[in-house]
PDB file of C-alpha atoms in Angstrom:
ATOM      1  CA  UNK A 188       0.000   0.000   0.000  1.00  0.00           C
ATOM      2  CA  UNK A 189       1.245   3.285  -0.904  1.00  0.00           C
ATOM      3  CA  UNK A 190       2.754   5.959   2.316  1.00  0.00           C
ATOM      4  CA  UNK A 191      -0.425   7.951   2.632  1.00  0.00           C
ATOM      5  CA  UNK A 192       1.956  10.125   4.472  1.00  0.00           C
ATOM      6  CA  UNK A 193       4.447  10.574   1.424  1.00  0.00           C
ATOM      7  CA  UNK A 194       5.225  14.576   1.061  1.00  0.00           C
ATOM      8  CA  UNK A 195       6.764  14.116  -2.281  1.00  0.00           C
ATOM      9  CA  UNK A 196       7.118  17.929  -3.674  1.00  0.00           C
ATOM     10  CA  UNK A 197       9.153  18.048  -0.192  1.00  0.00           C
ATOM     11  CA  UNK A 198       7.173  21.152   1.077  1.00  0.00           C
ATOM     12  CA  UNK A 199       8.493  22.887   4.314  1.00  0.00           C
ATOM     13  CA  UNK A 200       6.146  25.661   4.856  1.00  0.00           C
ATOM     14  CA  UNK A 201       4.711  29.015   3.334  1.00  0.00           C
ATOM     15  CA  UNK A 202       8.336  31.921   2.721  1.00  0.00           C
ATOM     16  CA  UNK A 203       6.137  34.890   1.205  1.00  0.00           C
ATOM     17  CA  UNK A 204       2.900  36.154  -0.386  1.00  0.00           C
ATOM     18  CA  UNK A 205       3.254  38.893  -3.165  1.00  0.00           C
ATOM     19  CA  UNK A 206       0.933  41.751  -3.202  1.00  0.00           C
ATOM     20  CA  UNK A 207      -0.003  43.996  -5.671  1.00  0.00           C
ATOM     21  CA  UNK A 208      -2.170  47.203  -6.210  1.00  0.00           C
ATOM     22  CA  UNK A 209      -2.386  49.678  -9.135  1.00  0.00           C
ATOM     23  CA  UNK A 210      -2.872  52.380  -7.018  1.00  0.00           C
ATOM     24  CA  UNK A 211       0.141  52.848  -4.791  1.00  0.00           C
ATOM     25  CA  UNK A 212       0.124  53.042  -1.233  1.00  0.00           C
ATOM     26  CA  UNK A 213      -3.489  51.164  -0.882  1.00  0.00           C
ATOM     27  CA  UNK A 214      -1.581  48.286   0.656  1.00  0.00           C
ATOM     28  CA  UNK A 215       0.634  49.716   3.367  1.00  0.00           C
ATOM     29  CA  UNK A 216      -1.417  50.879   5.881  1.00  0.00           C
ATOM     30  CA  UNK A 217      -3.191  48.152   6.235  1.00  0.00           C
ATOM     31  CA  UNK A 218      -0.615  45.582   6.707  1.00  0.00           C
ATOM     32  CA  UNK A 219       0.914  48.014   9.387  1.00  0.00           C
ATOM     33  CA  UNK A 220      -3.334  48.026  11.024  1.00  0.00           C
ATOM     34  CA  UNK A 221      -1.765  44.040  11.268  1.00  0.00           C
ATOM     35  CA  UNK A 222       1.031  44.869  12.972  1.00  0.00           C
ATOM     36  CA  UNK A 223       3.219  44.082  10.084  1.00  0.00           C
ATOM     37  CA  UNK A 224       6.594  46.548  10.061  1.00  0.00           C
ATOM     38  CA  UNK A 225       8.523  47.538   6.717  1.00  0.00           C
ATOM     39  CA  UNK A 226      11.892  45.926   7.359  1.00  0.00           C
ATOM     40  CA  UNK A 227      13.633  46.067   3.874  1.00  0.00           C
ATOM     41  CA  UNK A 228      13.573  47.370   0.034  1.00  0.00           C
ATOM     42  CA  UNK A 229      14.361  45.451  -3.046  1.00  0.00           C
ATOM     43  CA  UNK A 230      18.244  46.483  -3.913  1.00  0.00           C
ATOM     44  CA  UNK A 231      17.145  47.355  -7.860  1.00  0.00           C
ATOM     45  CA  UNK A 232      13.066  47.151  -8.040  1.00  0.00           C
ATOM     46  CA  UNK A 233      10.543  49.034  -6.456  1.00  0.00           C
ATOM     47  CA  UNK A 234       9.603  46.341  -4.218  1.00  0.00           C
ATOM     48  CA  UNK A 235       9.232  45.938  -0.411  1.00  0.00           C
ATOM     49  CA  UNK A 236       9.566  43.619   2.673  1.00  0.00           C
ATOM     50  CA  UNK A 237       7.253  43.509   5.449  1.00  0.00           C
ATOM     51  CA  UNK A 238       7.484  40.797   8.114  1.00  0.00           C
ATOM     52  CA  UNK A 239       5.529  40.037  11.076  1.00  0.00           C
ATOM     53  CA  UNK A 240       6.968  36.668  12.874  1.00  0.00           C
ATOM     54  CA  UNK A 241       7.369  33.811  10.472  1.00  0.00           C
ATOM     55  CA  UNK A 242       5.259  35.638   8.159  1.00  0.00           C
ATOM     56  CA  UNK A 243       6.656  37.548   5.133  1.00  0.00           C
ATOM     57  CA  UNK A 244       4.923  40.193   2.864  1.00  0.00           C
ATOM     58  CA  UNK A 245       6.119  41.623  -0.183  1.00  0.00           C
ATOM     59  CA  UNK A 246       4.535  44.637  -2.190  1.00  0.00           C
ATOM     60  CA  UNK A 247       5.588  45.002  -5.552  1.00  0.00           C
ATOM     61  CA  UNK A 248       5.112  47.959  -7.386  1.00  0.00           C
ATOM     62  CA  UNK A 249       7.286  47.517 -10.031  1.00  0.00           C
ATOM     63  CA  UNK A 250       6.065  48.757 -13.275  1.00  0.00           C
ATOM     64  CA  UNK A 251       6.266  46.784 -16.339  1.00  0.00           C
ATOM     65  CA  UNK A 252       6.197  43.805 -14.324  1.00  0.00           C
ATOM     66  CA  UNK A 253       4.528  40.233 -13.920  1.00  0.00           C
ATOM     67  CA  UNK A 254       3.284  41.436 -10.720  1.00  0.00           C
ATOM     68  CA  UNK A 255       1.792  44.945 -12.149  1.00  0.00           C
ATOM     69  CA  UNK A 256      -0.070  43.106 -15.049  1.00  0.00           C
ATOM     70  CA  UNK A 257      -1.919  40.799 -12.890  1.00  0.00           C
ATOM     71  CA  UNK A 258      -2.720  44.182 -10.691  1.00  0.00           C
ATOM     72  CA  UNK A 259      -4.104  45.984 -13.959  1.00  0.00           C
ATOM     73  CA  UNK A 260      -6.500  42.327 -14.431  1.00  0.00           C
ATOM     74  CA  UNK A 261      -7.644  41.751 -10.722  1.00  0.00           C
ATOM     75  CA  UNK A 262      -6.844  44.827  -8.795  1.00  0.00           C
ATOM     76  CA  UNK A 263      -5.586  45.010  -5.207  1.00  0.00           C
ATOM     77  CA  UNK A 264      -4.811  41.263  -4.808  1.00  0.00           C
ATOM     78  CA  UNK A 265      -1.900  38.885  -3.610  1.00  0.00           C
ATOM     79  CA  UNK A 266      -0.034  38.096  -7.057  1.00  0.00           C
ATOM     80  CA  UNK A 267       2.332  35.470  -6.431  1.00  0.00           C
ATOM     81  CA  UNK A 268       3.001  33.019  -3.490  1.00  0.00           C
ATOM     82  CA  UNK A 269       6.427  31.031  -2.408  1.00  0.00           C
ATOM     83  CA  UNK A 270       6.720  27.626  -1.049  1.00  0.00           C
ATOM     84  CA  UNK A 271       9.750  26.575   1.190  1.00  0.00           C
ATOM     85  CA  UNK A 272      10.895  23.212  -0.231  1.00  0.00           C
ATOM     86  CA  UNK A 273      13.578  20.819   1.299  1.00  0.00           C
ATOM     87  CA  UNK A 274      15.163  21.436  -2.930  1.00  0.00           C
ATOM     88  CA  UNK A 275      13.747  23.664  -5.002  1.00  0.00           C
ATOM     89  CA  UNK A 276      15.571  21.852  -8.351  1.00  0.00           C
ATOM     90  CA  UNK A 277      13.923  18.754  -7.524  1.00  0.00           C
ATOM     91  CA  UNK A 278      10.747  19.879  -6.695  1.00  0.00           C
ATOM     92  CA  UNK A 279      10.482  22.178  -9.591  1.00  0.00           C
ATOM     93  CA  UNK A 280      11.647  19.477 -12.076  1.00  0.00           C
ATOM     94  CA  UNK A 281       8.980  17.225 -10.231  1.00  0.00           C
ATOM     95  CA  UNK A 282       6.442  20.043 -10.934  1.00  0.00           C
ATOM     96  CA  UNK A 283       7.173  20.540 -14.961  1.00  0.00           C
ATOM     97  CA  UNK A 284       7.074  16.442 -15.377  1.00  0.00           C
ATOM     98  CA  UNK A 285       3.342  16.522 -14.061  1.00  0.00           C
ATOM     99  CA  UNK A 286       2.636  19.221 -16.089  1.00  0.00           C
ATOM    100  CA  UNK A 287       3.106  22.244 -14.492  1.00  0.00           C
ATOM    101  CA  UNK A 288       3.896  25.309 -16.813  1.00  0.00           C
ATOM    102  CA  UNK A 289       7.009  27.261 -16.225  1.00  0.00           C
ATOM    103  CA  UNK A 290       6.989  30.701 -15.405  1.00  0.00           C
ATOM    104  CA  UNK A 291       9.969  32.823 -16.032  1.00  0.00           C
ATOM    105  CA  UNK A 292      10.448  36.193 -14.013  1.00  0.00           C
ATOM    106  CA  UNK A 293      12.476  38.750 -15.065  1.00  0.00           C
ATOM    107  CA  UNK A 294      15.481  39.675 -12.622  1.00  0.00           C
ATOM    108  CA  UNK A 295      17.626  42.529 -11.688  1.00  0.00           C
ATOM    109  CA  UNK A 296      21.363  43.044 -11.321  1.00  0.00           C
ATOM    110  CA  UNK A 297      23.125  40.733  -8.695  1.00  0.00           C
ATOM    111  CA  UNK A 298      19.183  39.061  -7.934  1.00  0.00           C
ATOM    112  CA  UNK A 299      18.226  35.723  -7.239  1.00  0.00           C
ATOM    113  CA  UNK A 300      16.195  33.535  -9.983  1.00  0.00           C
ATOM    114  CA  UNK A 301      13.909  31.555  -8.491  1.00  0.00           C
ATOM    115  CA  UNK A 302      12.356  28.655 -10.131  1.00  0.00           C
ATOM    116  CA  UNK A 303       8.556  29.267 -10.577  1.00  0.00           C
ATOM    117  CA  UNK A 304       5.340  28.034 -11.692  1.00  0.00           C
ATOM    118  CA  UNK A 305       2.335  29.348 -12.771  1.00  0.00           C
ATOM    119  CA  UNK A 306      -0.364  29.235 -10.316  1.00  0.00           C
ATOM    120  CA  UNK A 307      -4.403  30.590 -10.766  1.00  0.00           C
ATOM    121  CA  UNK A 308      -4.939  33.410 -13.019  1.00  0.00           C
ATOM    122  CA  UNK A 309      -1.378  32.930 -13.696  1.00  0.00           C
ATOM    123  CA  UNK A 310       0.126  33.857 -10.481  1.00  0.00           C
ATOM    124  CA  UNK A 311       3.387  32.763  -9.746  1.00  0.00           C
ATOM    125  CA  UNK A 312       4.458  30.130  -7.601  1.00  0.00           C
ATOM    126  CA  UNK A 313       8.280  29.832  -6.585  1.00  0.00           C
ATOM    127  CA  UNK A 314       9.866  27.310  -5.074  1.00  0.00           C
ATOM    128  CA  UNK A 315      12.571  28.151  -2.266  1.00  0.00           C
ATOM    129  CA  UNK A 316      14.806  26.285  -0.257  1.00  0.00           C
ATOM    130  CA  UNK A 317      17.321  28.820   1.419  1.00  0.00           C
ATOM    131  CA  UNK A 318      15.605  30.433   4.110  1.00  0.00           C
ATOM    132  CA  UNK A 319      18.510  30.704   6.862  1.00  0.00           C
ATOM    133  CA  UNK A 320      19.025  33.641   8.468  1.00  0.00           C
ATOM    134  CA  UNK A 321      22.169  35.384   6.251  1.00  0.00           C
ATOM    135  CA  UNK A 322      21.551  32.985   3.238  1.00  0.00           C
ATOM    136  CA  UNK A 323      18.068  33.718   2.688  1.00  0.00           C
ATOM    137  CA  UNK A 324      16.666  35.647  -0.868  1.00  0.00           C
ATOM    138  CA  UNK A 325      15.803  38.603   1.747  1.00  0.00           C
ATOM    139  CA  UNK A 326      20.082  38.852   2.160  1.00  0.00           C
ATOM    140  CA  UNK A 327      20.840  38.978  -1.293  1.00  0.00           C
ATOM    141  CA  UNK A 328      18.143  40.524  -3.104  1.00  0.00           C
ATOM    142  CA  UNK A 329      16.900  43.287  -0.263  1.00  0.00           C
ATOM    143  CA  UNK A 330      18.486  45.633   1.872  1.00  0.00           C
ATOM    144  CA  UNK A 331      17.300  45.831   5.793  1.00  0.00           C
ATOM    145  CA  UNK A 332      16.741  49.674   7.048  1.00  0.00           C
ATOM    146  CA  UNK A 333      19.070  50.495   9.598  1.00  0.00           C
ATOM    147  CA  UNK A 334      18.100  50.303  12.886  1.00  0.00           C
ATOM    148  CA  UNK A 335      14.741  48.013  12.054  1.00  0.00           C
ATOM    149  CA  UNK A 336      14.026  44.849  14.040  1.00  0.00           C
ATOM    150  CA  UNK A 337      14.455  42.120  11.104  1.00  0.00           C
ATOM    151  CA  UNK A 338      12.273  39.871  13.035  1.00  0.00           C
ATOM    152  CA  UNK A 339       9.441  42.156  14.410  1.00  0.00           C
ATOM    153  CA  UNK A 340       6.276  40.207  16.540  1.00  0.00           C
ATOM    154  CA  UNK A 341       3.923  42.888  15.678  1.00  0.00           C
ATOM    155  CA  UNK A 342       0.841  43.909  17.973  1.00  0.00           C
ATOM    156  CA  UNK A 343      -2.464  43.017  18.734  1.00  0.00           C
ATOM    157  CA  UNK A 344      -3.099  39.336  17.704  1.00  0.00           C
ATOM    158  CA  UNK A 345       0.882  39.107  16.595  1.00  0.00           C
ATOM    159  CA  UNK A 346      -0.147  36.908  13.968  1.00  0.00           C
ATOM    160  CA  UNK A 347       3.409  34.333  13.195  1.00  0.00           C
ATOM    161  CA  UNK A 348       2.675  32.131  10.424  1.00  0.00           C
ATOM    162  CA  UNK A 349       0.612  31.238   7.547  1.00  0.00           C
ATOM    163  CA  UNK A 350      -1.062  27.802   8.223  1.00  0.00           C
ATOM    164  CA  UNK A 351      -2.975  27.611   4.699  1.00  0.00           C
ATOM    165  CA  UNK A 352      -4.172  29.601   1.574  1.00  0.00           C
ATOM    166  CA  UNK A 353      -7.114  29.468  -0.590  1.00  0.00           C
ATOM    167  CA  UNK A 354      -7.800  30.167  -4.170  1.00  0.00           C
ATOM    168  CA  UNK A 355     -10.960  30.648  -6.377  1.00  0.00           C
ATOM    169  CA  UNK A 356     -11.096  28.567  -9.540  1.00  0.00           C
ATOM    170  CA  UNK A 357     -14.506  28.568 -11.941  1.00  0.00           C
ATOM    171  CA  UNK A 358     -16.373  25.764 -11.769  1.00  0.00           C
ATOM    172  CA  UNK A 359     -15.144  25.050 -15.140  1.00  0.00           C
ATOM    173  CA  UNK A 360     -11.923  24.369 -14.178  1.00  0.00           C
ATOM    174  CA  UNK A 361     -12.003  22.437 -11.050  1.00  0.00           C
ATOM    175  CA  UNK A 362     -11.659  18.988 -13.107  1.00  0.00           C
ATOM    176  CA  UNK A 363      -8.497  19.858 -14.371  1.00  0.00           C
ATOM    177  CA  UNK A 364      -7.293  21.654 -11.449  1.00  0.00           C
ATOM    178  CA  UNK A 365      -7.387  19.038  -9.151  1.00  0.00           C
ATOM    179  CA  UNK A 366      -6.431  16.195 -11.629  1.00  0.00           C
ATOM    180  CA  UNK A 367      -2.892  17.804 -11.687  1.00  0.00           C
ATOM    181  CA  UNK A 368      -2.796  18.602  -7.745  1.00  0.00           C
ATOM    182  CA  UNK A 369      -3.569  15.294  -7.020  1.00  0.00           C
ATOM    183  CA  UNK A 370      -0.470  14.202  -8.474  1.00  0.00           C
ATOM    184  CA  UNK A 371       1.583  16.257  -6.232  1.00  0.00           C
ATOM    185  CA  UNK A 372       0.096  14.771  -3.495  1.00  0.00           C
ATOM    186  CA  UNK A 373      -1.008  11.286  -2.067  1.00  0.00           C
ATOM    187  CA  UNK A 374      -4.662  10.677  -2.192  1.00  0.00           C
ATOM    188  CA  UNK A 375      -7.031  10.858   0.420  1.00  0.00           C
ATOM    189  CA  UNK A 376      -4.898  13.951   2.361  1.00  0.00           C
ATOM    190  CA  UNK A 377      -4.127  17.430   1.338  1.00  0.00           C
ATOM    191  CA  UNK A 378      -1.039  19.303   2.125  1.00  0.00           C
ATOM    192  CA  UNK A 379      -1.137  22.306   3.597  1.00  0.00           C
ATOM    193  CA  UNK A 380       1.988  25.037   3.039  1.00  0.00           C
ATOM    194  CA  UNK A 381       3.443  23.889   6.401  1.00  0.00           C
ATOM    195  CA  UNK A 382       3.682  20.671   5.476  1.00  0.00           C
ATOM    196  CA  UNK A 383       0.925  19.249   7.764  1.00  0.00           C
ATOM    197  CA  UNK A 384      -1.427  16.533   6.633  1.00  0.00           C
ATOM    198  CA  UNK A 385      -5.032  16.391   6.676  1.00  0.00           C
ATOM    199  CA  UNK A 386      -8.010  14.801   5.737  1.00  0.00           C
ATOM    200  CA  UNK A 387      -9.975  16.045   2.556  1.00  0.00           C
ATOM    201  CA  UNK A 388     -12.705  17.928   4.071  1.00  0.00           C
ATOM    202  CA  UNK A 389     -11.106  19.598   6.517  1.00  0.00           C
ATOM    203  CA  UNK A 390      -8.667  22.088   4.401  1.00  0.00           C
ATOM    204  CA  UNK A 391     -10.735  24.684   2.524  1.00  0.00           C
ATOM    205  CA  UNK A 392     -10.946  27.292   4.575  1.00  0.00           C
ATOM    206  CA  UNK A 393      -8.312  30.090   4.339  1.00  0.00           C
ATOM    207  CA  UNK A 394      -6.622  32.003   7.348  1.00  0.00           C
TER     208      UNK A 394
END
């Protein structure tokens, strides 16, 4: 009988959700209501880094982007999303072989390329597996303001992770949705981004 418990895209957790907006500065305020702090900005894009615990938030306002073109289509919405992965080669190359289409983001001087999918409404999806403090994408590709906690807790309900996601598909295209996901996966359980198993039925509901 196949390991019901197999995790076989090796997924370690959520690293960061991508926001966009076309109207600048719509954003912001209300991650900082959350008692999320602005801890870095992108070394050669117009891009920022706010944290709160485990959790990671990036704002992109980057024109001419893959993040500003799905902000023209859906409006304020989160445009991309990054899974922490015990090897991103692997899990990508796993990915592609069950069909998965390759998405291929532009980068700057000196930046990163991450491997990436596309996700609904042709979000991204990267893959990362550094995520150690001084070898993480955050070191290379971002610069910390000076004097800023790196590591903030926020206030209030100092939220610390990201337990789950959900996305809206049409009707249409749940078949084939959940055809490919299912090969990710091993039936009868769902995955959620922290690499937790449970029962279909019980993960639907986002956080």
């Amino acid at each position: 009988m196949s390991d019901l418990y197999e995790n076989p895209m090796g997924l370690m957790g959520f690293e960061f959700v991508e926001f966009v907006s076309p109207t600048p500065g719509v954003l912001e305020p209300l991650f900082e209501k959350l008692g999320f702090t602005l801890v870095a900005r992108h070394r050669s894009k117009q891009v920022v880094l706010y944290r709160q615990g485990d959790i990671n938030f990036i704002v992109n306002n980057e024109p001419n982007s893959v993040a500003s073109y799905f902000g023209a289509e859906h409006g304020p919405s989160a445009c991309g999303l990054a899974f922490r992965v015990k090897d991103a080669h692997q899990a990508y190359a796993r990915a592609l072989e069950l069909g998965a289409q390759p998405v291929d983001i532009p980068t700057g001087p000196m930046e990163l390329r991450l491997p990436a999918i596309k996700g609904i409404g042709g979000a991204p999806l990267c893959l990362i597996d550094r995520f150690e403090d001084g070898k993480s994408i955050y070191d290379i590709d971002f610069e910390y303001l000076p004097g800023v906690d790196c590591h903030p807790v926020g206030h209030g309900s100092r939220l610390s992770t990201i337990s789950r996601t959900t996305s809206i598909v049409a009707a249409w295209r749940t078949g084939r949705r959940s055809t490919r996901s299912s090969r990710c996966r091993r039936p009868h359980f769902l995955w959620s981004g922290s690499g937790r198993r449970r029962r279909q039925g019980t993960e639907g509901r986002g956080r």
